[in-house]
Amino acid sequence: DVDEQETRGIYAKSFPKFGPMESRWWELERRRFVEWTNYKPKIREDIFEQVKEALLEHIDFYSDDHADVVACWVMGTYIFPVFTAYPYLFLSGPRGSGKTKLLDVVRYLAFNAVPTSNTSVSSLFRIIQSNQATLLIDEAEKLGGYGDDSDMRLILNAGYKTGYPVMRSNKDSLEPEMFDVYSPKIIASINQVNPTTASRGININMIKTASKKKGNRRVTDDSSSWVSTRSALYRYLLCY
């Protein structure tokens, strides 16, 4: 409510630009949150378990600790602006170890998740700044020395910490523009990333699942309770 925001002196830093993306928080769930006068949010531990359960429905981790780290990281994508730095999450492992599948799961759970495979690198600067998007970067080995991916290099070098905006030239006006690229980023690759980038995050060694049933389970819109889990995460963002 705009009037309520002005009364409280709350002003949006930027307005999300989702384009064709689906609404991350269904309108019905938003109304329930606003209208329930006696609403009591879930405790954080319950939300953590709900996120972890969604992860384990599709992914086998090397250890339970790894599942805990990923679940905490996903929760943190909703509140990362309160931190001065937020670590990247690196997924490394052989082909078939579930790296891309975990990215698919995180796409449904994390705050404003955007797969870079469907987006031009040049547009990511505006997407991150407008949406505070969680970036999902697959097959990062193709970035190997970065080569022509200088824009991605700028994003990764500066995007783990506040206070380091990236300057780029506007292609039309040629005027310099500053972009805030601080946001959560999860990066999957067969090999370890370069040492400079690796120092900015946490590595998760992925393994092939021993469960044929879980391995064949596809990540789809209907494959888990994404809506209820995201709703719990949005309420966590607003209540804690």
Coordinates of C-alpha atoms in Angstrom, one line a residue:
D1 CA 0.0 0.0 0.0
V2 CA 1.6 3.2 -1.2
D3 CA -0.1 5.4 1.5
E4 CA 1.1 3.1 4.2
Q5 CA 4.6 3.2 2.9
E6 CA 4.7 7.0 2.8
T7 CA 3.3 7.1 6.4
R8 CA 6.1 4.9 7.6
G9 CA 8.7 6.7 5.5
I10 CA 9.5 3.6 3.5
Y11 CA 10.5 4.1 -0.1
A12 CA 11.5 1.4 -2.6
K13 CA 15.1 1.6 -3.8
S14 CA 14.0 0.1 -7.1
F15 CA 11.0 -1.7 -8.6
P16 CA 11.4 -5.3 -9.8
K17 CA 11.3 -5.9 -13.5
F18 CA 10.2 -9.5 -14.1
G19 CA 9.1 -9.4 -17.7
P20 CA 7.7 -12.8 -18.5
M21 CA 8.6 -14.3 -15.2
E22 CA 5.9 -15.8 -13.1
S23 CA 4.9 -14.1 -9.8
R24 CA 7.2 -15.5 -7.1
W25 CA 4.6 -15.0 -4.3
W26 CA 1.0 -15.9 -5.3
E27 CA -1.5 -13.1 -4.8
L28 CA -3.7 -15.4 -2.6
E29 CA -0.8 -16.1 -0.3
R30 CA 0.0 -12.3 -0.1
R31 CA -3.6 -11.5 0.8
R32 CA -3.6 -14.1 3.5
F33 CA -0.4 -12.6 5.0
V34 CA -1.8 -9.1 4.9
E35 CA -5.3 -9.9 6.2
W36 CA -4.6 -12.3 8.9
T37 CA -4.6 -10.1 12.0
N38 CA -3.7 -13.0 14.3
Y39 CA -1.0 -14.4 12.0
K40 CA 1.9 -16.1 13.6
P41 CA 4.9 -16.8 11.4
K42 CA 6.6 -20.1 11.3
I43 CA 9.7 -20.3 13.4
R44 CA 12.9 -20.2 11.5
E45 CA 13.9 -23.8 12.3
D46 CA 10.6 -25.0 10.7
I47 CA 11.2 -23.0 7.5
F48 CA 14.8 -24.3 7.4
E49 CA 13.5 -27.9 7.6
Q50 CA 10.9 -27.2 4.9
V51 CA 13.6 -25.9 2.5
K52 CA 15.9 -28.7 3.3
E53 CA 13.1 -31.3 2.7
A54 CA 12.5 -29.7 -0.8
L55 CA 16.2 -30.1 -1.6
L56 CA 16.5 -33.7 -0.4
E57 CA 13.4 -34.7 -2.4
H58 CA 15.5 -34.3 -5.5
I59 CA 19.2 -34.3 -4.5
D60 CA 21.6 -36.6 -2.7
F61 CA 24.4 -34.6 -0.9
Y62 CA 27.8 -35.9 0.1
S63 CA 26.8 -35.2 3.7
D64 CA 24.0 -33.9 5.7
D65 CA 26.1 -30.8 6.5
H66 CA 26.1 -29.9 2.8
A67 CA 22.3 -30.1 2.7
D68 CA 22.2 -27.8 5.7
V69 CA 24.6 -25.3 4.1
V70 CA 22.5 -25.1 0.9
A71 CA 19.3 -24.8 2.8
C72 CA 20.7 -21.9 4.9
W73 CA 22.1 -20.3 1.8
V74 CA 18.7 -20.4 0.1
M75 CA 17.1 -18.8 3.1
G76 CA 19.7 -16.2 3.1
T77 CA 18.9 -15.1 -0.4
Y78 CA 15.8 -13.5 1.0
I79 CA 17.7 -11.3 3.5
F80 CA 21.1 -10.9 1.9
P81 CA 21.0 -7.1 1.8
V82 CA 21.4 -7.0 5.6
F83 CA 24.9 -8.4 5.2
T84 CA 27.9 -6.6 3.9
A85 CA 29.0 -9.7 1.9
Y86 CA 27.2 -12.8 0.8
P87 CA 29.2 -15.9 -0.3
Y88 CA 28.8 -17.5 -3.7
L89 CA 27.9 -21.2 -3.7
F90 CA 30.1 -23.3 -5.9
L91 CA 28.8 -26.7 -7.1
S92 CA 31.6 -29.0 -8.4
G93 CA 31.5 -32.6 -9.5
P94 CA 31.5 -34.9 -12.5
R95 CA 28.8 -35.0 -15.1
G96 CA 25.6 -36.5 -13.8
S97 CA 26.3 -35.6 -10.2
G98 CA 23.2 -33.4 -9.9
K99 CA 24.7 -29.9 -10.3
T100 CA 22.2 -28.7 -13.0
K101 CA 19.4 -30.4 -11.1
L102 CA 20.3 -28.6 -7.9
L103 CA 20.3 -25.3 -9.9
D104 CA 16.7 -26.2 -11.1
V105 CA 15.6 -26.8 -7.5
V106 CA 17.2 -23.5 -6.3
R107 CA 15.4 -21.7 -9.2
Y108 CA 12.1 -22.5 -7.5
L109 CA 13.2 -21.7 -4.0
A110 CA 15.7 -18.8 -4.0
F111 CA 14.8 -15.1 -4.0
N112 CA 14.1 -13.9 -7.6
A113 CA 16.2 -16.6 -9.1
V114 CA 17.4 -16.1 -12.7
P115 CA 19.2 -18.7 -14.8
T116 CA 22.0 -17.0 -16.8
S117 CA 21.6 -19.5 -19.6
N118 CA 18.4 -17.8 -20.6
T119 CA 19.7 -14.3 -20.3
S120 CA 22.3 -12.2 -22.1
V121 CA 25.2 -11.3 -19.8
S122 CA 24.9 -7.6 -20.7
S123 CA 21.3 -7.6 -19.4
L124 CA 22.3 -9.2 -16.1
F125 CA 23.6 -5.8 -14.7
R126 CA 20.1 -4.3 -14.8
I127 CA 18.4 -7.5 -13.7
I128 CA 20.6 -7.8 -10.6
Q129 CA 20.1 -4.1 -9.7
S130 CA 16.4 -4.0 -10.3
N131 CA 15.4 -7.4 -8.9
Q132 CA 18.2 -8.2 -6.4
A133 CA 18.2 -11.4 -8.3
T134 CA 19.8 -14.7 -7.3
L135 CA 22.0 -15.7 -10.3
L136 CA 22.1 -19.4 -11.4
I137 CA 25.3 -19.9 -13.5
D138 CA 25.7 -23.4 -15.1
E139 CA 28.7 -24.9 -16.9
A140 CA 31.0 -22.2 -15.5
E141 CA 34.0 -24.1 -16.9
K142 CA 33.0 -22.5 -20.2
L143 CA 34.1 -19.2 -18.6
G144 CA 37.6 -20.7 -18.2
G145 CA 40.0 -17.7 -18.1
Y146 CA 36.8 -15.7 -18.9
G147 CA 37.9 -15.0 -22.5
D148 CA 35.1 -12.9 -24.0
D149 CA 33.0 -13.0 -20.8
S150 CA 34.5 -9.8 -19.4
D151 CA 31.0 -8.7 -18.3
M152 CA 30.6 -11.9 -16.3
R153 CA 34.0 -11.4 -14.8
L154 CA 33.0 -7.9 -13.6
I155 CA 29.8 -9.3 -12.0
L156 CA 31.7 -12.1 -10.3
N157 CA 34.6 -10.0 -9.1
A158 CA 32.4 -7.3 -7.5
G159 CA 29.1 -9.1 -6.9
Y160 CA 29.8 -10.8 -3.5
K161 CA 30.2 -7.6 -1.5
T162 CA 28.4 -4.3 -1.0
G163 CA 29.9 -1.0 -2.0
Y164 CA 31.5 -2.1 -5.2
P165 CA 29.3 -1.0 -8.1
V166 CA 30.4 -1.7 -11.7
M167 CA 30.7 1.0 -14.2
R168 CA 29.7 0.4 -17.8
S169 CA 29.2 2.6 -20.8
N170 CA 25.6 3.0 -22.1
K171 CA 25.6 1.7 -25.6
D172 CA 23.3 4.4 -26.9
S173 CA 24.4 7.6 -25.0
L174 CA 28.0 6.3 -24.3
E175 CA 27.6 7.9 -20.9
P176 CA 29.0 5.9 -18.0
E177 CA 26.4 4.0 -15.8
M178 CA 26.9 2.5 -12.4
F179 CA 25.3 -0.8 -11.5
D180 CA 25.0 -2.5 -8.1
V181 CA 25.7 -6.2 -8.8
Y182 CA 25.7 -7.4 -5.2
S183 CA 23.4 -10.4 -5.0
P184 CA 23.5 -14.2 -4.3
K185 CA 25.1 -16.3 -7.0
I186 CA 25.3 -20.1 -7.3
I187 CA 27.8 -21.5 -9.8
A188 CA 28.0 -25.0 -11.2
S189 CA 31.1 -26.5 -13.0
I190 CA 32.8 -29.8 -13.5
N191 CA 36.1 -28.3 -12.4
Q192 CA 37.0 -26.0 -9.5
V193 CA 36.6 -22.3 -10.4
N194 CA 39.7 -20.1 -10.5
P195 CA 41.3 -19.2 -7.1
T196 CA 40.2 -15.6 -7.1
T197 CA 36.5 -16.4 -7.6
A198 CA 36.8 -19.4 -5.3
S199 CA 37.9 -17.2 -2.4
R200 CA 34.5 -15.5 -2.6
G201 CA 32.4 -18.5 -1.7
I202 CA 31.7 -22.0 -0.4
N203 CA 32.3 -25.1 -2.3
I204 CA 29.8 -28.0 -2.4
N205 CA 31.2 -31.3 -3.8
M206 CA 28.3 -33.0 -5.7
I207 CA 27.9 -36.7 -6.0
K208 CA 25.8 -39.0 -8.2
T209 CA 22.7 -40.2 -6.4
A210 CA 22.5 -43.8 -5.4
S211 CA 18.7 -43.7 -5.7
K212 CA 17.4 -44.5 -9.2
K213 CA 14.0 -43.2 -8.2
K214 CA 15.4 -39.8 -7.0
G215 CA 17.8 -39.7 -10.0
N216 CA 14.9 -40.0 -12.4
R217 CA 12.7 -37.5 -10.6
R218 CA 12.4 -34.4 -12.7
V219 CA 12.1 -30.9 -11.3
T220 CA 8.9 -29.4 -12.6
D221 CA 6.4 -26.8 -11.6
D222 CA 4.3 -29.5 -9.9
S223 CA 7.2 -31.7 -8.5
S224 CA 7.2 -30.1 -5.0
S225 CA 5.3 -27.7 -2.8
W226 CA 7.2 -24.7 -4.3
V227 CA 4.4 -22.2 -3.7
S228 CA 4.0 -23.0 0.0
T229 CA 7.8 -23.1 0.6
R230 CA 8.3 -19.7 -1.1
S231 CA 5.4 -18.2 0.8
A232 CA 7.1 -19.3 4.0
L233 CA 10.3 -17.7 2.9
Y234 CA 8.6 -14.4 2.0
R235 CA 7.0 -14.4 5.4
Y236 CA 10.4 -15.1 7.0
L237 CA 11.7 -12.1 5.1
L238 CA 9.0 -9.8 6.4
C239 CA 8.7 -11.0 9.9
Y240 CA 12.3 -11.5 11.1

